[in-house]
Coordinates of C-alpha atoms and ligand atoms in Angstrom, one line a residue:
M1294 CA 105.3 59.7 18.7
S1295 CA 104.2 62.9 20.2
R1296 CA 100.7 64.0 21.1
V1297 CA 99.5 67.6 21.0
Y1298 CA 97.1 69.3 23.3
N1299 CA 94.0 69.2 21.2
F1300 CA 91.4 71.9 21.9
S1301 CA 89.1 70.8 19.1
A1302 CA 85.3 71.4 19.7
G1303 CA 84.6 68.0 18.1
P1304 CA 85.5 65.4 17.2
A1305 CA 87.7 66.0 20.1
V1306 CA 90.4 64.7 22.5
L1307 CA 89.9 61.2 24.0
P1308 CA 91.6 59.9 27.2
E1309 CA 95.0 58.6 26.2
E1310 CA 94.5 55.5 28.5
V1311 CA 91.4 54.6 26.5
L1312 CA 93.2 55.0 23.2
K1313 CA 95.9 52.7 24.4
E1314 CA 93.4 50.1 25.6
A1315 CA 91.7 50.2 22.2
Q1316 CA 95.1 49.8 20.6
A1317 CA 95.9 46.8 22.7
D1318 CA 92.5 45.2 21.9
L1319 CA 92.6 46.1 18.2
L1320 CA 93.8 42.9 16.5
D1321 CA 92.5 40.4 19.1
Y1322 CA 89.7 41.5 21.3
K1323 CA 89.9 39.5 24.5
G1324 CA 91.2 36.4 22.8
C1325 CA 88.4 36.1 20.2
G1326 CA 91.0 36.5 17.4
M1327 CA 89.3 39.5 15.8
S1328 CA 88.8 43.2 16.4
V1329 CA 85.5 44.8 17.5
M1330 CA 85.2 46.3 14.0
E1331 CA 85.1 42.8 12.6
M1332 CA 82.6 41.0 14.8
S1333 CA 78.9 40.5 14.3
H1334 CA 76.7 42.9 16.1
R1335 CA 74.6 39.7 16.9
S1336 CA 77.6 38.0 18.6
S1337 CA 77.6 37.3 22.3
M1338 CA 80.9 39.2 22.4
F1339 CA 79.3 42.4 21.1
D1340 CA 76.2 41.8 23.2
D1341 CA 78.4 42.0 26.3
I1342 CA 80.0 45.2 25.0
I1343 CA 76.7 47.1 24.4
K1344 CA 75.1 45.7 27.7
A1345 CA 78.1 46.8 29.7
A1346 CA 78.1 50.3 28.0
E1347 CA 74.4 50.7 28.9
K1348 CA 74.9 49.5 32.5
D1349 CA 77.9 51.9 33.0
I1350 CA 76.2 55.0 31.6
R1351 CA 73.2 54.2 33.8
T1352 CA 75.5 54.1 36.8
L1353 CA 77.3 57.3 35.8
L1354 CA 74.2 59.4 35.4
N1355 CA 72.1 57.5 37.9
I1356 CA 69.4 57.0 35.1
P1357 CA 66.0 56.0 36.5
D1358 CA 64.5 52.7 35.4
N1359 CA 61.7 54.3 33.5
Y1360 CA 64.2 55.8 31.0
K1361 CA 65.4 54.0 27.9
V1362 CA 69.0 54.5 26.7
L1363 CA 69.4 54.3 22.9
F1364 CA 72.6 54.1 20.9
L1365 CA 71.7 55.7 17.5
Q1366 CA 73.4 56.9 14.3
G1367 CA 72.8 60.1 12.3
G1368 CA 74.3 62.4 14.8
A1369 CA 72.6 65.0 17.0
Y1370 CA 71.4 66.6 13.8
Q1371 CA 69.2 63.6 13.0
Q1372 CA 67.5 63.9 16.4
F1373 CA 66.5 67.5 15.4
A1374 CA 64.0 65.7 13.2
A1375 CA 63.4 62.6 15.4
I1376 CA 62.3 64.7 18.4
P1377 CA 59.3 66.5 16.7
M1378 CA 58.5 63.3 14.8
N1379 CA 58.2 61.3 18.0
M1380 CA 57.0 64.0 20.4
M1381 CA 54.8 66.5 18.6
N1382 CA 52.0 64.0 18.8
K1383 CA 49.4 65.6 21.1
H1384 CA 49.2 69.3 20.1
H1385 CA 51.7 69.4 17.3
K1386 CA 53.3 72.3 19.0
A1387 CA 56.6 72.9 21.0
G1388 CA 58.6 75.7 22.4
Y1389 CA 62.3 76.4 21.5
I1390 CA 64.8 78.6 23.3
L1391 CA 67.3 79.9 20.8
T1392 CA 70.7 80.2 22.4
G1393 CA 72.9 79.6 19.3
Q1394 CA 73.2 77.8 16.0
W1395 CA 72.4 74.3 17.3
A1396 CA 69.2 75.3 19.0
T1397 CA 68.2 77.4 16.0
K1398 CA 68.9 74.5 13.6
A1399 CA 66.8 72.2 15.8
W1400 CA 64.0 74.8 15.8
K1401 CA 64.0 75.2 12.0
E1402 CA 63.9 71.4 11.6
A1403 CA 61.0 71.1 14.0
K1404 CA 59.0 73.7 12.0
I1405 CA 58.8 71.1 9.1
Y1406 CA 56.7 68.8 11.4
G1407 CA 54.6 71.2 13.5
D1408 CA 54.3 74.5 15.2
A1409 CA 57.7 75.3 16.7
V1410 CA 57.5 78.5 18.7
A1411 CA 60.6 80.6 19.6
L1412 CA 60.2 81.3 23.3
A1413 CA 63.3 83.4 23.7
S1414 CA 66.5 84.2 21.9
S1415 CA 69.9 85.7 22.6
E1416 CA 70.7 86.4 19.0
D1417 CA 70.6 90.2 19.7
K1418 CA 74.0 89.9 21.4
T1419 CA 75.5 87.2 19.2
Y1420 CA 74.3 84.5 21.6
S1421 CA 76.7 85.6 24.3
Y1422 CA 74.3 85.0 27.1
I1423 CA 71.4 82.7 28.2
P1424 CA 68.1 84.5 28.2
D1425 CA 66.0 84.7 31.5
C1426 CA 64.0 81.5 31.5
S1427 CA 62.1 82.0 34.7
D1428 CA 58.8 83.1 33.1
L1429 CA 58.7 82.3 29.4
P1430 CA 55.5 82.3 27.3
I1431 CA 55.1 78.5 27.7
T1432 CA 51.5 77.2 27.2
D1433 CA 50.2 73.8 28.3
D1434 CA 49.4 72.9 24.7
M1435 CA 53.1 72.6 24.0
D1436 CA 54.3 69.0 23.7
Y1437 CA 57.7 69.9 25.0
V1438 CA 60.2 72.7 25.6
Y1439 CA 63.6 72.4 23.9
I1440 CA 67.0 73.7 24.9
C1441 CA 70.6 73.3 23.9
Q1442 CA 72.2 73.0 27.3
N1443 CA 75.8 73.9 26.4
N1444 CA 76.4 76.0 23.4
T1445 CA 79.5 74.7 21.8
I1446 CA 80.0 77.5 19.4
Y1447 CA 79.3 80.5 21.6
G1448 CA 80.5 79.1 24.9
T1449 CA 77.4 79.6 27.1
E1450 CA 75.8 77.0 29.4
Y1451 CA 72.6 76.9 31.3
W1452 CA 73.5 76.9 35.0
E1453 CA 69.8 76.5 35.9
L1454 CA 67.2 74.6 33.8
P1455 CA 64.4 76.8 32.4
N1456 CA 61.1 76.9 34.2
T1457 CA 59.0 74.9 31.7
K1458 CA 55.8 75.3 33.7
G1459 CA 55.3 71.6 33.9
V1460 CA 55.9 71.0 30.2
D1461 CA 58.4 68.2 29.3
L1462 CA 62.0 69.3 28.8
V1463 CA 64.1 68.1 25.9
A1464 CA 67.8 68.9 26.0
D1465 CA 70.7 68.6 23.5
V1466 CA 73.6 67.9 25.9
S1467 CA 76.1 67.1 23.1
S1468 CA 78.9 69.3 24.4
C1469 CA 78.4 68.8 28.1
F1470 CA 77.4 65.1 28.2
L1471 CA 79.0 63.4 31.2
S1472 CA 80.9 66.6 32.2
K1473 CA 79.1 66.7 35.5
P1474 CA 76.2 64.9 37.3
M1475 CA 72.8 65.7 35.9
D1476 CA 69.4 64.8 37.3
V1477 CA 67.9 62.8 34.4
S1478 CA 64.5 62.8 36.0
K1479 CA 64.2 66.6 35.3
Y1480 CA 64.3 65.9 31.6
A1481 CA 61.8 64.0 29.3
V1482 CA 64.7 63.5 26.8
M1483 CA 68.4 64.1 27.1
Y1484 CA 70.5 63.4 24.1
G1485 CA 73.9 64.1 22.7
G1486 CA 76.3 63.3 19.9
V1487 CA 79.2 61.6 21.6
Q1488 CA 82.0 63.1 19.5
K1489 CA 82.3 66.2 21.8
N1490 CA 82.9 65.0 25.3
V1491 CA 82.5 61.2 25.2
G1492 CA 83.7 59.2 22.2
P1493 CA 84.4 59.0 18.5
A1494 CA 82.0 60.4 15.9
G1495 CA 79.1 58.5 14.5
L1496 CA 77.0 57.8 17.6
V1497 CA 74.3 59.7 19.4
I1498 CA 72.9 58.6 22.8
D1499 CA 69.3 59.3 23.6
I1500 CA 68.0 59.0 27.2
I1501 CA 64.2 58.9 26.8
R1502 CA 61.4 58.6 29.4
D1503 CA 59.6 55.5 28.4
D1504 CA 56.1 56.9 28.1
L1505 CA 57.4 59.0 25.2
I1506 CA 58.3 55.9 23.2
T1507 CA 55.1 55.3 21.3
D1508 CA 53.5 54.4 17.9
E1509 CA 51.9 57.8 17.8
V1510 CA 54.5 59.4 15.6
Y1511 CA 54.3 62.0 12.8
P1512 CA 52.8 60.3 9.7
G1513 CA 55.5 59.2 7.3
T1514 CA 58.2 58.9 10.0
P1515 CA 60.9 56.6 8.7
T1516 CA 61.1 53.3 10.5
M1517 CA 64.6 54.1 11.6
L1518 CA 63.7 57.5 13.1
K1519 CA 60.8 56.1 15.2
W1520 CA 62.2 55.7 18.7
K1521 CA 60.0 52.7 19.3
T1522 CA 61.7 50.7 16.5
Q1523 CA 65.0 51.2 18.2
A1524 CA 63.8 50.8 21.8
D1525 CA 62.0 47.5 21.0
K1526 CA 65.3 46.1 19.7
D1527 CA 67.6 47.6 22.3
S1528 CA 69.4 49.7 19.7
L1529 CA 70.1 46.6 17.5
F1530 CA 67.3 47.0 15.0
N1531 CA 70.0 47.2 12.3
T1532 CA 73.7 47.3 12.5
P1533 CA 74.7 50.0 15.0
N1534 CA 78.0 51.8 15.2
C1535 CA 79.7 48.9 17.0
W1536 CA 83.1 50.6 17.2
A1537 CA 81.8 53.9 18.7
I1538 CA 79.7 52.0 21.2
Y1539 CA 82.7 50.0 22.2
M1540 CA 84.9 53.2 22.6
C1541 CA 82.2 54.9 24.6
G1542 CA 82.1 51.8 26.8
L1543 CA 85.8 52.2 27.5
V1544 CA 85.3 55.9 28.3
F1545 CA 82.5 55.1 30.7
K1546 CA 84.8 52.7 32.5
W1547 CA 87.5 55.3 32.6
L1548 CA 85.1 57.8 34.1
L1549 CA 83.9 55.3 36.7
K1550 CA 87.5 54.5 37.6
N1551 CA 88.3 58.2 38.0
G1552 CA 85.6 59.0 40.5
G1553 CA 82.6 59.3 38.2
L1554 CA 80.9 62.5 37.3
E1555 CA 81.3 64.3 40.7
A1556 CA 85.1 64.0 40.3
M1557 CA 84.8 65.1 36.6
E1558 CA 82.8 68.1 37.6
K1559 CA 85.5 69.2 40.0
K1560 CA 88.3 68.7 37.5
N1561 CA 86.4 70.5 34.8
A1562 CA 85.6 73.5 37.1
E1563 CA 89.2 73.8 38.0
K1564 CA 90.4 73.8 34.4
A1565 CA 87.8 76.4 33.4
R1566 CA 88.7 78.6 36.4
I1567 CA 92.4 78.6 35.4
L1568 CA 91.5 79.8 31.9
Y1569 CA 88.8 82.3 32.9
D1570 CA 90.9 83.8 35.7
F1571 CA 93.6 84.4 33.2
L1572 CA 91.2 86.0 30.7
D1573 CA 89.7 88.3 33.4
Q1574 CA 93.1 89.9 34.2
S1575 CA 94.5 89.9 30.6
K1576 CA 95.1 93.1 28.8
L1577 CA 95.2 91.4 25.4
F1578 CA 92.7 88.6 25.5
K1579 CA 89.1 88.8 26.6
G1580 CA 86.2 86.3 27.0
T1581 CA 83.2 86.9 24.8
V1582 CA 80.5 85.6 27.1
E1583 CA 78.5 87.0 30.0
K1584 CA 80.3 85.8 33.1
K1585 CA 77.2 84.2 34.7
D1586 CA 76.6 82.1 31.6
R1587 CA 80.1 80.9 30.9
S1588 CA 80.6 77.3 29.7
V1589 CA 82.9 75.0 31.5
M1590 CA 83.5 73.1 28.3
N1591 CA 84.0 75.6 25.5
V1592 CA 85.8 78.9 26.2
P1593 CA 85.8 81.5 23.3
F1594 CA 88.1 84.5 23.5
V1595 CA 89.4 87.3 21.2
T1596 CA 92.0 89.9 21.1
G1597 CA 89.8 92.3 19.1
D1598 CA 92.2 92.3 16.2
K1599 CA 91.8 89.7 13.5
D1600 CA 95.5 89.7 12.5
M1601 CA 96.6 89.3 16.1
D1602 CA 94.1 86.4 16.5
A1603 CA 95.5 84.7 13.4
K1604 CA 99.1 85.2 14.7
F1605 CA 98.1 83.7 18.0
V1606 CA 96.4 80.6 16.4
A1607 CA 99.5 80.0 14.2
E1608 CA 102.0 80.3 17.0
A1609 CA 99.9 78.2 19.4
K1610 CA 99.8 75.4 16.8
A1611 CA 103.6 75.6 16.4
A1612 CA 103.8 75.2 20.2
G1613 CA 101.7 72.0 20.2
L1614 CA 98.3 73.7 21.1
E1615 CA 96.1 72.6 18.3
N1616 CA 92.6 73.5 17.0
I1617 CA 92.3 76.7 19.0
K1618 CA 90.7 78.7 16.2
G1619 CA 87.2 79.9 16.9
H1620 CA 84.2 78.7 14.9
R1621 CA 84.1 80.3 11.5
T1622 CA 81.0 82.3 12.3
V1623 CA 82.5 83.8 15.5
G1624 CA 86.2 84.2 14.7
G1625 CA 88.8 84.6 17.4
M1626 CA 89.7 81.6 19.4
R1627 CA 87.9 78.8 21.2
A1628 CA 89.5 76.4 23.7
S1629 CA 87.3 73.3 24.2
I1630 CA 88.5 71.7 27.4
Y1631 CA 86.4 68.5 27.6
N1632 CA 86.8 65.7 30.2
A1633 CA 89.8 64.2 28.5
M1634 CA 91.8 67.5 28.4
P1635 CA 94.3 67.3 31.2
K1636 CA 94.8 70.2 33.6
A1637 CA 98.4 70.4 32.3
G1638 CA 97.0 71.2 28.8
V1639 CA 95.1 74.2 30.1
E1640 CA 98.1 75.3 32.2
K1641 CA 100.3 75.2 29.1
L1642 CA 97.7 77.2 27.1
V1643 CA 97.6 79.9 29.8
E1644 CA 101.3 80.0 30.1
F1645 CA 101.6 80.4 26.3
M1646 CA 98.9 83.1 26.3
A1647 CA 100.7 85.1 29.0
D1648 CA 104.0 84.8 27.1
F1649 CA 102.3 85.9 23.8
E1650 CA 100.7 88.8 25.6
K1651 CA 104.1 90.0 27.0
K1652 CA 105.6 89.9 23.5
N1653 CA 102.7 91.5 21.6
L1654 CA 101.1 94.0 23.9
K1655 CA 102.2 97.5 22.8
Ligands
PLP1327 C1 78.2 69.3 17.4 C2 76.9 69.6 17.9 C3 75.7 69.2 17.2 C4 75.8 68.5 15.9 O1 76.2 67.2 16.0 P1 76.3 66.1 14.8 O2 76.5 64.9 15.5 O3 77.3 66.6 13.9 O4 74.9 66.1 14.2 C5 74.5 69.4 17.8 N1 74.4 70.0 19.0 C6 75.5 70.5 19.6 C7 75.3 71.1 21.0 C8 76.7 70.3 19.1 O5 77.8 70.7 19.8

């Protein structure tokens, strides 16, 4: 068996220790004679799993007591609809900051349910920067302001939250979830699909301030999309994604054991520095994002020559550096260096890039 360095944007690399633990548990979970995939979601065994997962994510993010944690299905994408359905209930209006495809998709979905206003956009420069969010045209008749905090495709990240002028902030944190400490109390809702930085696909975690969990939802909201349905049953209204919740629980324990999110932030900053430092001195490769807005998780870069990019991707793959091809809408390369990517993986990538540069720079 040999494992590659997997730079996929998602589903993405998981900690090897966690995979081994899941493997050891697979046939007989803690002496119960069955796997987590086979047990009832109403069993005491599973109850322990989901309760421990919630407790551990609360510890990791220091989640205040007045926030509910929900383990849901339908991906981040389904929350693009659930957010306006549950939150556009006072003025039927919200503001969206358009920093890439995911924010734009969320904005378009919200327009189905109410007045979704574009507050700012960085589309003019292919979303290569975060707009100035210090004085946006936010009005107090907006039910919330929405951001995508880390832009997986374009490789930008908010280093400062927008000034929302007192309006509730909603953030899609899919690709930076648990990558560093975040102050949950600054958000009304923080949510993310776990398949980027946390666990396997098929689970989205919502952290919602409890006053936002109400019966006042958009008329016709499906039972399953009403946050209150899920909150009243502690995410067990129907069968949840038991396996993904279990896997996330193992990752939470791995994070706690390895120093929590402060330690993760340091490791992630170090990995990103190694890669960006190389890009900044390279004569062949260059980063595509404004320096001040660079993401610690997703690092896009190009050579400026499509054929050279393709050659690089192919040779990197042959060298055990997988899934380095950029998003189909951007081209070039993208290295996603999530929590579970070891520093050695980034060092190997940079070494490989330096070598490639030497051979291919005319
Ligand atoms: C991947 C991604 C999504 C979409 O997630 P799904 O779970 O596939 O719906 C949304 N937002 C961001 C920031 C992402 O990276």
